[in-house]
Tab-separated table of C-alpha atoms in Angstrom:
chain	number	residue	atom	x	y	z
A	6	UNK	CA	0.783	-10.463	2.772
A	7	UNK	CA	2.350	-7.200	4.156
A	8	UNK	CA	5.005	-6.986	1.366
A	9	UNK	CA	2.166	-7.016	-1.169
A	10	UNK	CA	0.317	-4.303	0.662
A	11	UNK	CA	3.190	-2.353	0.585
A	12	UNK	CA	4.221	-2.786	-3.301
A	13	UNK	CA	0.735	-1.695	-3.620
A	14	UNK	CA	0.544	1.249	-1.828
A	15	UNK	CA	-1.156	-0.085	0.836
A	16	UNK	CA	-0.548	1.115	4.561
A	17	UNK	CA	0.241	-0.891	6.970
A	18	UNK	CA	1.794	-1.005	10.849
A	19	UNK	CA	5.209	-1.051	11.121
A	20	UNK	CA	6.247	-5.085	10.719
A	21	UNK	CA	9.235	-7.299	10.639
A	22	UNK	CA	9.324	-10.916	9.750
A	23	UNK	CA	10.931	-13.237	12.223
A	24	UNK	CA	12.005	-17.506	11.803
A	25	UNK	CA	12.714	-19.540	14.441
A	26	UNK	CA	16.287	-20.365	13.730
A	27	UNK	CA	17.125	-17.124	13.282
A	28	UNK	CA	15.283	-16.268	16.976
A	29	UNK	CA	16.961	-19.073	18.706
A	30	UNK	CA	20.602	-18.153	17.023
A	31	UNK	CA	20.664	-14.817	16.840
A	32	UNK	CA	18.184	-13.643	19.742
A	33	UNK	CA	20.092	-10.590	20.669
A	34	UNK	CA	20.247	-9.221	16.844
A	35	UNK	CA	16.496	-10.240	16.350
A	36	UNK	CA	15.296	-8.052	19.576
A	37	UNK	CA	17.594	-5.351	18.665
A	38	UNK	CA	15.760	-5.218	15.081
A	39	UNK	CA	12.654	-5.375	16.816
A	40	UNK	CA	13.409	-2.522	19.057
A	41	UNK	CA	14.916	-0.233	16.406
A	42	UNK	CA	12.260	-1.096	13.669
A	43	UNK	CA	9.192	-1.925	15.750
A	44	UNK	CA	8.808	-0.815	19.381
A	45	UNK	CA	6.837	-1.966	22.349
A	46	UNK	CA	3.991	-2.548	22.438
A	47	UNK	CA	3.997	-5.172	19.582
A	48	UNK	CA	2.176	-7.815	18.317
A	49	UNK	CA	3.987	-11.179	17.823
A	50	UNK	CA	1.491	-13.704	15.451
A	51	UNK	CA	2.398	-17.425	13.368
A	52	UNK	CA	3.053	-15.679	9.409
A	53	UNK	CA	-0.303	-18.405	8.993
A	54	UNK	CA	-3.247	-19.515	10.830
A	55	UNK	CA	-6.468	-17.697	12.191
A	56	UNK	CA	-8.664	-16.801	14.707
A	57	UNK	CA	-5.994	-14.942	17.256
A	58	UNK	CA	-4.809	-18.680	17.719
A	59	UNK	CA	-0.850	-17.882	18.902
A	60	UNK	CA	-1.196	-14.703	18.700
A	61	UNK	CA	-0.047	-12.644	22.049
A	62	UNK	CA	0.874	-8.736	22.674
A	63	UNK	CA	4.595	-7.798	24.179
A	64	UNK	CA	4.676	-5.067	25.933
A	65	UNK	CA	8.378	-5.242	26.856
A	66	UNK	CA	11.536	-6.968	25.700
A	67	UNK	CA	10.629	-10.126	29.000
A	68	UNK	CA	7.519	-10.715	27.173
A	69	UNK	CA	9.276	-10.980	23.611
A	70	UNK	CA	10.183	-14.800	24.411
A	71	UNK	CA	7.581	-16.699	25.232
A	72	UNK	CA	5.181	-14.663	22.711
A	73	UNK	CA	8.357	-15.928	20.271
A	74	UNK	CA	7.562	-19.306	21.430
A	75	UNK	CA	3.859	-19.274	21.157
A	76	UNK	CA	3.789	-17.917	17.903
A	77	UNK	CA	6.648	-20.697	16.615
A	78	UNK	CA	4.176	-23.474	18.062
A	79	UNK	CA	2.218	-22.875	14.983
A	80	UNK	CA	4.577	-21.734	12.448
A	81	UNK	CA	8.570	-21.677	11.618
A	82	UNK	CA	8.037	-17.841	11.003
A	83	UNK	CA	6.304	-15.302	12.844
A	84	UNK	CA	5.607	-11.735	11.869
A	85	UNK	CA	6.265	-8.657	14.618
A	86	UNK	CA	3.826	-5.909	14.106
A	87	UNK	CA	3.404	-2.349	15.926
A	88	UNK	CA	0.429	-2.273	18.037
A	89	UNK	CA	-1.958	0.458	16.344
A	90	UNK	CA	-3.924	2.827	19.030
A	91	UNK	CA	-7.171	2.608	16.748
A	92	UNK	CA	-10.622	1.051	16.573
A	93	UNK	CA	-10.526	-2.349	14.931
A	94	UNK	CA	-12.812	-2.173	11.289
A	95	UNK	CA	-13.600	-4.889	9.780
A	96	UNK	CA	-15.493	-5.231	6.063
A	97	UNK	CA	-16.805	-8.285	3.903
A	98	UNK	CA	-16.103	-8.459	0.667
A	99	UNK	CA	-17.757	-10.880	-1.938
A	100	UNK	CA	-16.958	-11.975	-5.506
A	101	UNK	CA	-14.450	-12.880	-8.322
A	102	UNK	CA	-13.246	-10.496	-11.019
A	103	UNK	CA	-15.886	-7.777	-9.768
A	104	UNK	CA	-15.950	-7.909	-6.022
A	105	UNK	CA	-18.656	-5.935	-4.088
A	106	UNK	CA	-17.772	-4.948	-0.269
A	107	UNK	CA	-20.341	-4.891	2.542
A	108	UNK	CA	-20.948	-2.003	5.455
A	109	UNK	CA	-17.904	-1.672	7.528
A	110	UNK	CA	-18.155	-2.583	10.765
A	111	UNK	CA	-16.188	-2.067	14.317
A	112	UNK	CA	-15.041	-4.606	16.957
A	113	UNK	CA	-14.850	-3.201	20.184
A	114	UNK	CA	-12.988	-6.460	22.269
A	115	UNK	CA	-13.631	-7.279	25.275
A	116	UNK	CA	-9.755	-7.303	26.888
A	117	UNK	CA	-6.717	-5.855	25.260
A	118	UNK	CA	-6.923	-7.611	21.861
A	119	UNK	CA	-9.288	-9.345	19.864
A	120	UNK	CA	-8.299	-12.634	20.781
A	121	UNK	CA	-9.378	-16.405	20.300
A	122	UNK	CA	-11.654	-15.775	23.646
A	123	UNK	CA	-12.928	-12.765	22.852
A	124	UNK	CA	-14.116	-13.947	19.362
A	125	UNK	CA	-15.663	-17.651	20.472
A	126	UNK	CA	-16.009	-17.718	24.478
A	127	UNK	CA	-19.903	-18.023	25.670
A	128	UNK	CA	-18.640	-15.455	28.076
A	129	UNK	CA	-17.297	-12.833	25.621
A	130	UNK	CA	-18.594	-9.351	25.796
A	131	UNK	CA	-17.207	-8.428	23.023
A	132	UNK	CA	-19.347	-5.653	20.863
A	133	UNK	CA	-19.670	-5.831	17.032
A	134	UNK	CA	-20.950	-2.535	16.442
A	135	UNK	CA	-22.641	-2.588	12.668
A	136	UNK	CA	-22.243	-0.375	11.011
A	137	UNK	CA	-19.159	1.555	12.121
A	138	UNK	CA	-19.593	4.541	13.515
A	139	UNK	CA	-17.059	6.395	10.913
A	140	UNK	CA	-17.770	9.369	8.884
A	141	UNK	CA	-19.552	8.734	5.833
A	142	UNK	CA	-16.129	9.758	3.861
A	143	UNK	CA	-13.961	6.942	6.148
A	144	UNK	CA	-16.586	4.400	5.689
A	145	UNK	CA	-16.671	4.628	1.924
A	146	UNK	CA	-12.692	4.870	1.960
A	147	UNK	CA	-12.079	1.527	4.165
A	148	UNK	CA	-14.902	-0.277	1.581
A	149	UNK	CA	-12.805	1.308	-1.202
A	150	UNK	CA	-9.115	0.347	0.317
A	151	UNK	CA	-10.993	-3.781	1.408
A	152	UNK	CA	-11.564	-4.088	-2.322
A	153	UNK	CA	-8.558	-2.814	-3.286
A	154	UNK	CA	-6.170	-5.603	-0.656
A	155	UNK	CA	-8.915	-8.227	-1.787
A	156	UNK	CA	-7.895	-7.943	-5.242
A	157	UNK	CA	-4.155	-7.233	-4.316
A	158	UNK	CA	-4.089	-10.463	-3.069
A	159	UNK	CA	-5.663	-12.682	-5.457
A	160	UNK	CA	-8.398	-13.211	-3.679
A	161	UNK	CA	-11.726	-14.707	-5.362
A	162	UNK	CA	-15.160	-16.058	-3.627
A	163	UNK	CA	-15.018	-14.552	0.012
A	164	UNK	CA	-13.311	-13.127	2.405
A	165	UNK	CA	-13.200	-10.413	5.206
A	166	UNK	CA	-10.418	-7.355	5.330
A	167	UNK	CA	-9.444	-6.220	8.864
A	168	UNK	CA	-7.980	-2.458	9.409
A	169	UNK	CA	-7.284	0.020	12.167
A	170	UNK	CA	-8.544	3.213	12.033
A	171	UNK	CA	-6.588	5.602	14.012
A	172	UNK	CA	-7.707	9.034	15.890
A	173	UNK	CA	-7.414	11.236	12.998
A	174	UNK	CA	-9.233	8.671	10.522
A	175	UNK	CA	-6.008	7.442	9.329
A	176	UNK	CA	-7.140	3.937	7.479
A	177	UNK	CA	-4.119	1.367	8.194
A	178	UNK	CA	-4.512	-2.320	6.717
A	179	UNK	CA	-4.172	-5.298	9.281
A	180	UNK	CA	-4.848	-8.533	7.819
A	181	UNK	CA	-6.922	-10.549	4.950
A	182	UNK	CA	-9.045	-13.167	6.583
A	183	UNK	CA	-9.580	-15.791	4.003
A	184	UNK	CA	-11.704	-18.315	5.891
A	185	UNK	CA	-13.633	-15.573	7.772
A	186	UNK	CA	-15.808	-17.068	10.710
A	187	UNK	CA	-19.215	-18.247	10.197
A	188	UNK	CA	-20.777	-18.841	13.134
A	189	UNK	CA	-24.141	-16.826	14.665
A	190	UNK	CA	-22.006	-14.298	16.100
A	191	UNK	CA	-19.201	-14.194	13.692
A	192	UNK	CA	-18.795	-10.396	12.079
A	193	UNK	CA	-18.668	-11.704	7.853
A	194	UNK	CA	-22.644	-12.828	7.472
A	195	UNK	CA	-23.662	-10.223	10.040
A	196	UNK	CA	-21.892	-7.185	7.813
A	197	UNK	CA	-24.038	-8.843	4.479
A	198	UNK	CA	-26.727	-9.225	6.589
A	199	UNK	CA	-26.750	-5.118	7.366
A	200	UNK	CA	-26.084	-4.979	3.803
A	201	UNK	CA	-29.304	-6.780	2.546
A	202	UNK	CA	-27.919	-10.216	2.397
A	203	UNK	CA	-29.231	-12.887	4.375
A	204	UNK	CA	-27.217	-15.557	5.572
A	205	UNK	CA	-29.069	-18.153	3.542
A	206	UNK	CA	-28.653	-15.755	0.025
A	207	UNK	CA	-25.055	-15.137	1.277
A	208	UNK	CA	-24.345	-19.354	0.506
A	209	UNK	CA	-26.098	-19.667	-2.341
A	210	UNK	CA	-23.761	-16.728	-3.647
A	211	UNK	CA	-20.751	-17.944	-2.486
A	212	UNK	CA	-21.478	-21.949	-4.344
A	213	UNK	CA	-22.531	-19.673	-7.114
A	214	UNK	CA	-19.101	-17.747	-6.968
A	215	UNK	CA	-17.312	-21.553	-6.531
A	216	UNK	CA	-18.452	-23.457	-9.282
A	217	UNK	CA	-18.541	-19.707	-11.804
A	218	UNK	CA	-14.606	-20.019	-11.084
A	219	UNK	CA	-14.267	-24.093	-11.579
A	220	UNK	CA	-16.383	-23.036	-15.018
A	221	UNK	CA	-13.867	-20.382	-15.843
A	222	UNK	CA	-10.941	-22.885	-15.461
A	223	UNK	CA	-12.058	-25.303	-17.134
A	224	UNK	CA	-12.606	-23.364	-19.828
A	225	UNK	CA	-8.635	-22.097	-20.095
């Protein structure tokens, strides 16, 4: 995902790819890379899954092994990323060949990272703050850059685009959520709920967007 933002022109954090062999037989060389290329703090994630699940923040080469080890219980590779100082924006984006992107919106967590708690515990305080409170100019330029990664990627039907946006509205890309959450407090049917769409309208289009692309395949 982050080598296709980048061929695109996309920014993104400062990242290095890591697999478990290659952390278990060449640890020193790994950190070193990680120290050179990344920094502390970092963010150590699987390369796949969701929902924060694995994901942990090392603020120091001590915590670089077991977040290593988490991250490897879900995954052979694991991908190293700068931690950004910014707010956390988040933006929905709906469609096929001609995508439409909701409000933006802005996570403000409840501990240090938006984590599996923070996003599903009863006893989250987490804030989704709809919409953002950017400038109109950074709004309209995360909804541009969210269609812009959606379509980078391949993506068709749904799906929500994370960024960071930094102090001096610096837009940096963080991650495409392809199974965004759907539950009553999940951020993707609240953003097209601010935008006009209701949660109900917001199915029908996505089983409309489903079976317009199993029409379009069948047709090729």
């Amino acid at each position: 995902m982050k080598a296709l933002f980048q061929e695109a022109g996309i920014p993104v954090a400062p990242y290095g790819v890591l697999r478990a062999w290659e952390a278990r037989e060449q640890d020193d060389t790994a950190l070193r890379f990680i120290e050179a290329n990344i920094g502390y703090p970092c963010f150590v994630k699987p390369a796949n899954g969701g929902s924060s699940v694995g994901v942990s923040r090392a603020e120091s080469r001590e915590d670089m092994g077991p977040a290593l080890g988490m991250a490897f219980d879900y995954d052979d590779k694991a991908v190293v990323e700068a931690a950004v100082n910014g707010r956390e924006v988040e933006v929905s984006v709906l469609g096929n060949e001609h995508p439409e992107a909701s409000v933006a919106g802005e996570v403000i967590p409840d501990r240090t990272f938006y984590d599996y708690e923070s996003k599903y515990a009863a006893s989250s305080t987490t804030r989704l703050v709809i919409p953002a409170g950017l400038p109109n100019d950074v709004s309209q330029r995360v909804r541009d850059l969210a269609l812009r990664t959606y379509q980078v990627m391949g993506c068709e039907g749904y799906a929500r685009v994370d960024f960071f946006v930094t102090a001096d509205n610096t837009v940096i890309a963080n991650e495409v959520n392809t199974i965004p959450g759907f539950t009553s407090i999940s951020m993707y049917p609240k953003l097209w709920a601010a935008s006009g769409l209701e949660y109900a309208d917001l199915l029908t289009r996505i089983l409309d967007l489903a079976l317009e692309r199993h029409e379009r395949e069948n047709r090729s």
